[in-house]
C-alpha cells in the first residue's frame, strides 16, 4: 500500500482508493470498477465526504425494508467486495439476507475470488457460482442478466450497491424492491431504485449495519411506518440541493 500521510486533506479518500487498487491486484475489482469509483468520488467531494442527514434518512428506510423483507439478497460486485466485505457479512447476518456474487463484467475467476474473500470474512454461503442454478432476468442483455434461482431471481428485496442503471431498471421491472448505494443522485440507478442511499458505500454500509441492528428489535408496525414516511424522489431532490448549497458556499469563498 502506498504511503499516505494522515494529515493529507484527502487521506480518507486516498485510503479508499488504495483498497480498490489492492482489490484490483487481488483479482477482485475490474478495471472498469476503478473508473466507476472515480465518478463516485467526484460526487462524494461535492457532498462533503460525509454521511449527510439526508443519507441517514435513506439508510433508516433501507433498514426497515431489509428487516421487513421475506427474502432479501445482497448483490455483491468487485467494488463493494473490496470496500466492505466485513460489513456485507455482518449485514446479511442481522437482516437474514442471502449474499449473491453478481458481476456486471462477468468473469468466473473474479467471481471465485470474491466468494473466497467473503468467506474469509465469515460468510457461510455465497450464491452465484452454481451454473445449474442460473436463471435469467427478462429484458436485459446476455451475461448481465444471469442471476441465481435461489438468490436474486426469487428475492423480494435486493440491495445492489454501486450498480449500473440498465440492471437496476430491469430488476425493478422484474418486481424487485431495489435498494442501492449511489453517490451520484443523477444516475439512472439513483433515479430508478426504490431507496437510494446517496453516500459512499464504505461509510454507508457501516451505518446501515448499525441502523439495522438498532431497528431489529422493532415490530412490523414501527418498521412499516418508517418505510411509509420515506419518499425517494424527495430524498434525491434534497441530495441535489445539498450539492448546490455546497457549491454556492464554495463559490462565495474563491
Ligand atoms: P447509471 O448506469 O446508473 O446511469 P453510470 O453509468 O453513470 O450510472 P456506472 O458506472 O454504471 O455509472 O455505475 C457506478 C455508479 O456507482 C456511479 O453512479 C458512481 O457514482 C457510483 N459509485 C462509485 N463508487 C461508489 C461508492 N464507493 N459508493 C457509492 N457509489 C459509488
Ligand atoms: Mg452505467
CSV table of C-alpha atoms and ligand atoms in Angstrom, one decimal:
chain,number,residue,atom,x,y,z
A,1,UNK,CA,0.0,0.0,0.0
A,2,UNK,CA,1.2,3.5,-0.9
A,3,UNK,CA,2.3,5.7,2.0
A,4,UNK,CA,-0.5,8.3,2.7
A,5,UNK,CA,0.3,11.0,5.3
A,6,UNK,CA,-2.6,11.0,7.9
A,7,UNK,CA,-2.9,14.8,7.7
A,8,UNK,CA,-3.4,14.8,3.9
A,9,UNK,CA,-6.7,16.6,3.2
A,10,UNK,CA,-7.8,13.7,1.0
A,11,UNK,CA,-6.3,11.0,3.3
A,12,UNK,CA,-9.6,9.0,3.7
A,13,UNK,CA,-10.4,9.2,0.1
A,14,UNK,CA,-6.9,8.0,-0.8
A,15,UNK,CA,-7.1,5.1,1.6
A,16,UNK,CA,-10.3,4.0,-0.1
A,17,UNK,CA,-8.6,4.2,-3.5
A,18,UNK,CA,-5.8,2.0,-2.1
A,19,UNK,CA,-8.4,-0.6,-1.0
A,20,UNK,CA,-9.7,-0.7,-4.6
A,21,UNK,CA,-6.2,-0.9,-6.1
A,22,UNK,CA,-5.4,-3.8,-3.8
A,23,UNK,CA,-8.7,-5.3,-4.8
A,24,UNK,CA,-7.7,-4.9,-8.4
A,25,UNK,CA,-4.3,-6.5,-7.8
A,26,UNK,CA,-6.0,-9.4,-6.0
A,27,UNK,CA,-8.4,-10.1,-8.9
A,28,UNK,CA,-11.5,-8.8,-7.1
A,29,UNK,CA,-12.1,-5.4,-8.8
A,30,UNK,CA,-12.5,-4.9,-12.6
A,31,UNK,CA,-10.6,-2.2,-14.4
A,32,UNK,CA,-13.9,-0.6,-15.2
A,33,UNK,CA,-14.7,-0.7,-11.5
A,34,UNK,CA,-11.7,1.6,-10.8
A,35,UNK,CA,-13.1,4.1,-13.2
A,36,UNK,CA,-16.7,3.8,-11.8
A,37,UNK,CA,-15.2,4.6,-8.4
A,38,UNK,CA,-13.8,7.8,-9.8
A,39,UNK,CA,-17.2,9.0,-10.9
A,40,UNK,CA,-18.4,8.3,-7.4
A,41,UNK,CA,-15.5,10.1,-5.8
A,42,UNK,CA,-16.3,13.3,-7.6
A,43,UNK,CA,-19.8,13.4,-6.2
A,44,UNK,CA,-18.5,12.5,-2.7
A,45,UNK,CA,-16.3,15.6,-3.0
A,46,UNK,CA,-19.3,17.7,-3.8
A,47,UNK,CA,-21.3,16.2,-1.0
A,48,UNK,CA,-18.6,17.0,1.6
A,49,UNK,CA,-17.2,13.4,2.0
A,50,UNK,CA,-19.5,12.7,4.9
A,51,UNK,CA,-22.7,10.8,5.6
A,52,UNK,CA,-25.3,13.5,5.4
A,53,UNK,CA,-28.6,13.6,7.5
A,54,UNK,CA,-30.3,13.1,4.1
A,55,UNK,CA,-28.4,9.8,3.5
A,56,UNK,CA,-29.1,8.8,7.1
A,57,UNK,CA,-32.8,9.0,6.4
A,58,UNK,CA,-32.5,6.8,3.4
A,59,UNK,CA,-30.4,4.4,5.5
A,60,UNK,CA,-33.2,4.2,8.0
A,61,UNK,CA,-35.8,3.4,5.3
A,62,UNK,CA,-33.4,0.8,3.8
A,63,UNK,CA,-33.0,-0.8,7.2
A,64,UNK,CA,-36.8,-1.0,7.6
A,65,UNK,CA,-37.2,-2.5,4.1
A,66,UNK,CA,-34.5,-5.1,4.7
A,67,UNK,CA,-35.9,-6.1,8.1
A,68,UNK,CA,-39.4,-6.4,6.7
A,69,UNK,CA,-38.3,-8.5,3.7
A,70,UNK,CA,-39.2,-12.1,3.4
A,71,UNK,CA,-36.3,-13.0,1.1
A,72,UNK,CA,-33.7,-10.3,0.8
A,73,UNK,CA,-30.4,-10.6,-1.2
A,74,UNK,CA,-27.3,-8.5,-1.1
A,75,UNK,CA,-25.8,-8.4,-4.6
A,76,UNK,CA,-22.1,-8.2,-4.5
A,77,UNK,CA,-19.7,-6.9,-7.2
A,78,UNK,CA,-16.0,-6.4,-7.1
A,79,UNK,CA,-16.1,-2.8,-5.8
A,80,UNK,CA,-18.4,-3.4,-2.9
A,81,UNK,CA,-16.5,-6.6,-2.0
A,82,UNK,CA,-13.1,-4.8,-1.9
A,83,UNK,CA,-14.6,-1.9,0.1
A,84,UNK,CA,-17.0,-3.6,2.5
A,85,UNK,CA,-16.6,-7.4,2.7
A,86,UNK,CA,-16.9,-7.4,6.5
A,87,UNK,CA,-20.0,-5.2,6.5
A,88,UNK,CA,-21.7,-7.3,3.9
A,89,UNK,CA,-21.4,-10.4,6.1
A,90,UNK,CA,-22.5,-8.5,9.2
A,91,UNK,CA,-25.5,-7.0,7.4
A,92,UNK,CA,-26.5,-10.4,6.0
A,93,UNK,CA,-26.5,-11.9,9.4
A,94,UNK,CA,-28.6,-9.2,11.1
A,95,UNK,CA,-31.3,-9.0,8.4
A,96,UNK,CA,-31.1,-12.7,7.4
A,97,UNK,CA,-30.2,-11.8,3.8
A,98,UNK,CA,-28.6,-14.1,1.3
A,99,UNK,CA,-25.4,-13.0,-0.4
A,100,UNK,CA,-25.0,-13.4,-4.2
A,101,UNK,CA,-22.0,-12.5,-6.2
A,102,UNK,CA,-23.3,-10.9,-9.4
A,103,UNK,CA,-20.9,-9.1,-11.7
A,104,UNK,CA,-21.6,-6.5,-14.4
A,105,UNK,CA,-18.3,-7.5,-16.2
A,106,UNK,CA,-18.8,-11.2,-15.6
A,107,UNK,CA,-15.7,-13.3,-15.1
A,108,UNK,CA,-15.6,-16.7,-13.4
A,109,UNK,CA,-12.2,-16.3,-11.8
A,110,UNK,CA,-13.1,-12.9,-10.3
A,111,UNK,CA,-16.4,-14.4,-9.0
A,112,UNK,CA,-14.4,-17.1,-7.2
A,113,UNK,CA,-12.0,-14.6,-5.8
A,114,UNK,CA,-14.9,-12.6,-4.4
A,115,UNK,CA,-16.6,-15.6,-2.9
A,116,UNK,CA,-13.3,-16.5,-1.3
A,117,UNK,CA,-12.9,-13.0,0.2
A,118,UNK,CA,-16.5,-13.1,1.6
A,119,UNK,CA,-15.9,-16.5,3.1
A,120,UNK,CA,-12.7,-15.3,4.7
A,121,UNK,CA,-14.7,-12.6,6.3
A,122,UNK,CA,-17.2,-15.1,7.7
A,123,UNK,CA,-19.8,-15.7,5.1
A,124,UNK,CA,-21.3,-19.2,5.3
A,125,UNK,CA,-23.0,-19.4,2.0
A,126,UNK,CA,-22.5,-17.3,-1.1
A,127,UNK,CA,-24.7,-17.7,-4.2
A,128,UNK,CA,-23.9,-17.0,-7.8
A,129,UNK,CA,-21.4,-19.7,-8.7
A,130,UNK,CA,-23.6,-22.7,-9.3
A,131,UNK,CA,-24.2,-23.0,-13.1
A,132,UNK,CA,-27.2,-25.3,-12.5
A,133,UNK,CA,-29.0,-22.6,-10.5
A,134,UNK,CA,-28.6,-19.8,-13.2
A,135,UNK,CA,-31.7,-18.0,-14.2
A,136,UNK,CA,-32.3,-15.0,-16.4
A,137,UNK,CA,-33.8,-11.6,-15.7
A,138,UNK,CA,-36.1,-10.7,-18.6
A,139,UNK,CA,-35.3,-7.6,-20.8
A,140,UNK,CA,-31.6,-7.5,-20.1
A,141,UNK,CA,-28.8,-8.5,-22.5
A,142,UNK,CA,-27.0,-11.8,-22.2
A,143,UNK,CA,-24.3,-12.1,-19.4
A,144,UNK,CA,-25.6,-9.3,-17.3
A,145,UNK,CA,-29.0,-10.9,-16.8
A,146,UNK,CA,-27.8,-14.1,-15.2
A,147,UNK,CA,-28.9,-14.4,-11.6
A,148,UNK,CA,-29.2,-17.3,-9.1
A,149,UNK,CA,-32.5,-19.1,-8.9
A,150,UNK,CA,-32.4,-19.2,-5.1
A,151,UNK,CA,-31.0,-15.6,-4.8
A,152,UNK,CA,-31.9,-12.5,-6.8
A,153,UNK,CA,-34.3,-14.4,-9.0
A,154,UNK,CA,-36.6,-15.2,-6.1
A,155,UNK,CA,-35.9,-12.3,-3.8
A,156,UNK,CA,-38.4,-9.7,-2.8
A,157,UNK,CA,-35.8,-7.0,-1.8
A,158,UNK,CA,-32.4,-6.7,-3.3
A,159,UNK,CA,-29.5,-4.4,-2.2
A,160,UNK,CA,-27.4,-3.6,-5.2
A,161,UNK,CA,-24.6,-1.2,-4.1
A,162,UNK,CA,-22.7,0.6,-6.9
A,163,UNK,CA,-24.9,-0.7,-9.6
A,164,UNK,CA,-25.4,0.1,-13.3
A,165,UNK,CA,-28.7,1.7,-14.5
A,166,UNK,CA,-29.8,-0.9,-17.0
A,167,UNK,CA,-29.6,-3.6,-14.4
A,168,UNK,CA,-31.4,-1.5,-11.8
A,169,UNK,CA,-34.2,-0.8,-14.3
A,170,UNK,CA,-34.5,-4.5,-15.2
A,171,UNK,CA,-34.6,-5.6,-11.6
A,172,UNK,CA,-37.4,-3.1,-10.8
A,173,UNK,CA,-39.4,-4.1,-13.9
A,174,UNK,CA,-39.0,-7.7,-12.7
A,175,UNK,CA,-40.8,-6.7,-9.5
A,176,UNK,CA,-37.9,-6.4,-7.0
A,177,UNK,CA,-37.8,-3.8,-4.4
A,178,UNK,CA,-34.4,-2.2,-5.1
A,179,UNK,CA,-32.1,-0.5,-2.6
A,180,UNK,CA,-28.8,1.0,-3.8
A,181,UNK,CA,-25.8,3.0,-2.7
A,182,UNK,CA,-25.0,5.5,-5.3
A,183,UNK,CA,-23.1,8.7,-4.8
A,184,UNK,CA,-24.5,10.2,-8.0
A,185,UNK,CA,-28.1,11.3,-7.3
A,186,UNK,CA,-28.5,12.0,-11.0
A,187,UNK,CA,-27.6,8.5,-12.3
A,188,UNK,CA,-30.2,6.2,-13.7
A,189,UNK,CA,-29.6,3.8,-10.8
A,190,UNK,CA,-30.2,6.5,-8.2
A,191,UNK,CA,-33.3,7.7,-10.1
A,192,UNK,CA,-34.8,4.2,-10.6
A,193,UNK,CA,-34.2,2.5,-7.2
A,194,UNK,CA,-36.9,2.4,-4.6
A,195,UNK,CA,-34.5,3.5,-1.9
A,196,UNK,CA,-31.3,5.3,-3.0
A,197,UNK,CA,-28.6,5.9,-0.3
A,198,UNK,CA,-26.5,8.8,-1.7
A,199,UNK,CA,-23.4,8.1,0.3
A,200,UNK,CA,-20.0,6.4,-0.2
A,201,UNK,CA,-20.7,2.7,0.3
A,202,UNK,CA,-17.7,2.5,2.5
A,203,UNK,CA,-19.2,4.8,5.1
A,204,UNK,CA,-22.9,3.9,4.3
A,205,UNK,CA,-22.5,0.2,4.8
A,206,UNK,CA,-21.2,0.6,8.3
A,207,UNK,CA,-24.1,3.0,9.1
A,208,UNK,CA,-26.6,0.5,7.6
A,209,UNK,CA,-25.3,-2.3,9.8
A,210,UNK,CA,-25.6,-0.1,12.9
A,211,UNK,CA,-29.1,1.1,11.9
A,212,UNK,CA,-30.4,-2.5,11.1
A,213,UNK,CA,-29.1,-3.8,14.4
A,214,UNK,CA,-30.8,-0.9,16.2
A,215,UNK,CA,-34.1,-1.4,14.4
A,216,UNK,CA,-34.0,-5.2,14.6
A,217,UNK,CA,-35.9,-5.2,17.9
A,218,UNK,CA,-38.8,-3.1,16.5
A,219,UNK,CA,-42.0,-4.6,15.4
A,220,UNK,CA,-43.6,-4.7,11.9
A,221,UNK,CA,-45.9,-1.7,12.6
A,222,UNK,CA,-42.9,0.5,13.5
A,223,UNK,CA,-40.9,-0.6,10.5
A,224,UNK,CA,-43.8,-0.1,8.1
A,225,UNK,CA,-44.3,3.4,9.4
A,226,UNK,CA,-40.7,4.3,8.8
A,227,UNK,CA,-41.0,2.9,5.2
A,228,UNK,CA,-44.2,4.8,4.5
A,229,UNK,CA,-42.7,8.1,5.7
A,230,UNK,CA,-39.8,7.8,3.2
A,231,UNK,CA,-40.1,9.4,-0.2
A,232,UNK,CA,-37.1,8.6,-2.5
A,233,UNK,CA,-37.8,11.4,-5.0
A,234,UNK,CA,-37.8,13.9,-2.3
A,235,UNK,CA,-34.6,12.4,-0.8
A,236,UNK,CA,-32.9,12.6,-4.2
A,237,UNK,CA,-34.0,16.2,-4.6
A,238,UNK,CA,-32.5,17.1,-1.2
A,239,UNK,CA,-29.2,15.5,-2.2
A,240,UNK,CA,-29.1,17.5,-5.4
A,241,UNK,CA,-29.9,20.7,-3.4
A,242,UNK,CA,-27.2,19.8,-0.9
A,243,UNK,CA,-24.6,19.7,-3.7
A,244,UNK,CA,-26.0,23.1,-4.9
A,245,UNK,CA,-25.7,24.5,-1.4
A,246,UNK,CA,-22.1,23.3,-1.1
A,247,UNK,CA,-21.2,24.7,-4.5
A,248,UNK,CA,-22.8,28.1,-3.7
A,249,UNK,CA,-20.8,28.3,-0.4
A,250,UNK,CA,-17.6,27.5,-2.3
A,251,UNK,CA,-18.4,30.0,-5.0
A,252,UNK,CA,-18.6,32.8,-2.4
A,253,UNK,CA,-15.2,31.8,-1.0
A,254,UNK,CA,-13.0,31.6,-4.1
B,1,LIG,P1,-26.1,4.6,-14.4
B,1,LIG,O1,-25.8,3.4,-15.2
B,1,LIG,O2,-26.9,4.3,-13.1
B,1,LIG,O3,-26.7,5.7,-15.1
B,1,LIG,P2,-23.4,5.5,-14.6
B,1,LIG,O4,-23.3,4.8,-15.9
B,1,LIG,O5,-23.0,6.9,-14.5
B,1,LIG,O6,-24.7,5.2,-13.8
B,1,LIG,P3,-22.0,3.2,-13.5
B,1,LIG,O7,-20.5,3.1,-13.8
B,1,LIG,O8,-22.9,2.4,-14.3
B,1,LIG,O9,-22.3,4.7,-13.6
B,1,LIG,O10,-22.2,2.9,-12.0
B,1,LIG,C1,-21.4,3.2,-11.0
B,1,LIG,C2,-22.1,4.2,-10.1
B,1,LIG,O11,-21.7,3.9,-8.8
B,1,LIG,C3,-21.9,5.6,-10.4
B,1,LIG,O12,-23.1,6.4,-10.3
B,1,LIG,C4,-21.0,6.1,-9.2
B,1,LIG,O13,-21.3,7.4,-8.8
B,1,LIG,C5,-21.3,5.1,-8.1
B,1,LIG,N1,-20.2,4.8,-7.2
B,1,LIG,C6,-19.0,4.5,-7.4
B,1,LIG,N2,-18.2,4.3,-6.3
B,1,LIG,C7,-19.1,4.4,-5.3
B,1,LIG,C8,-19.0,4.2,-3.9
B,1,LIG,N3,-17.8,3.9,-3.3
B,1,LIG,N4,-20.1,4.4,-3.1
B,1,LIG,C9,-21.3,4.8,-3.7
B,1,LIG,N5,-21.5,5.0,-5.0
B,1,LIG,C10,-20.4,4.8,-5.8
B,2,LIG,MG1,-24.0,2.7,-16.2
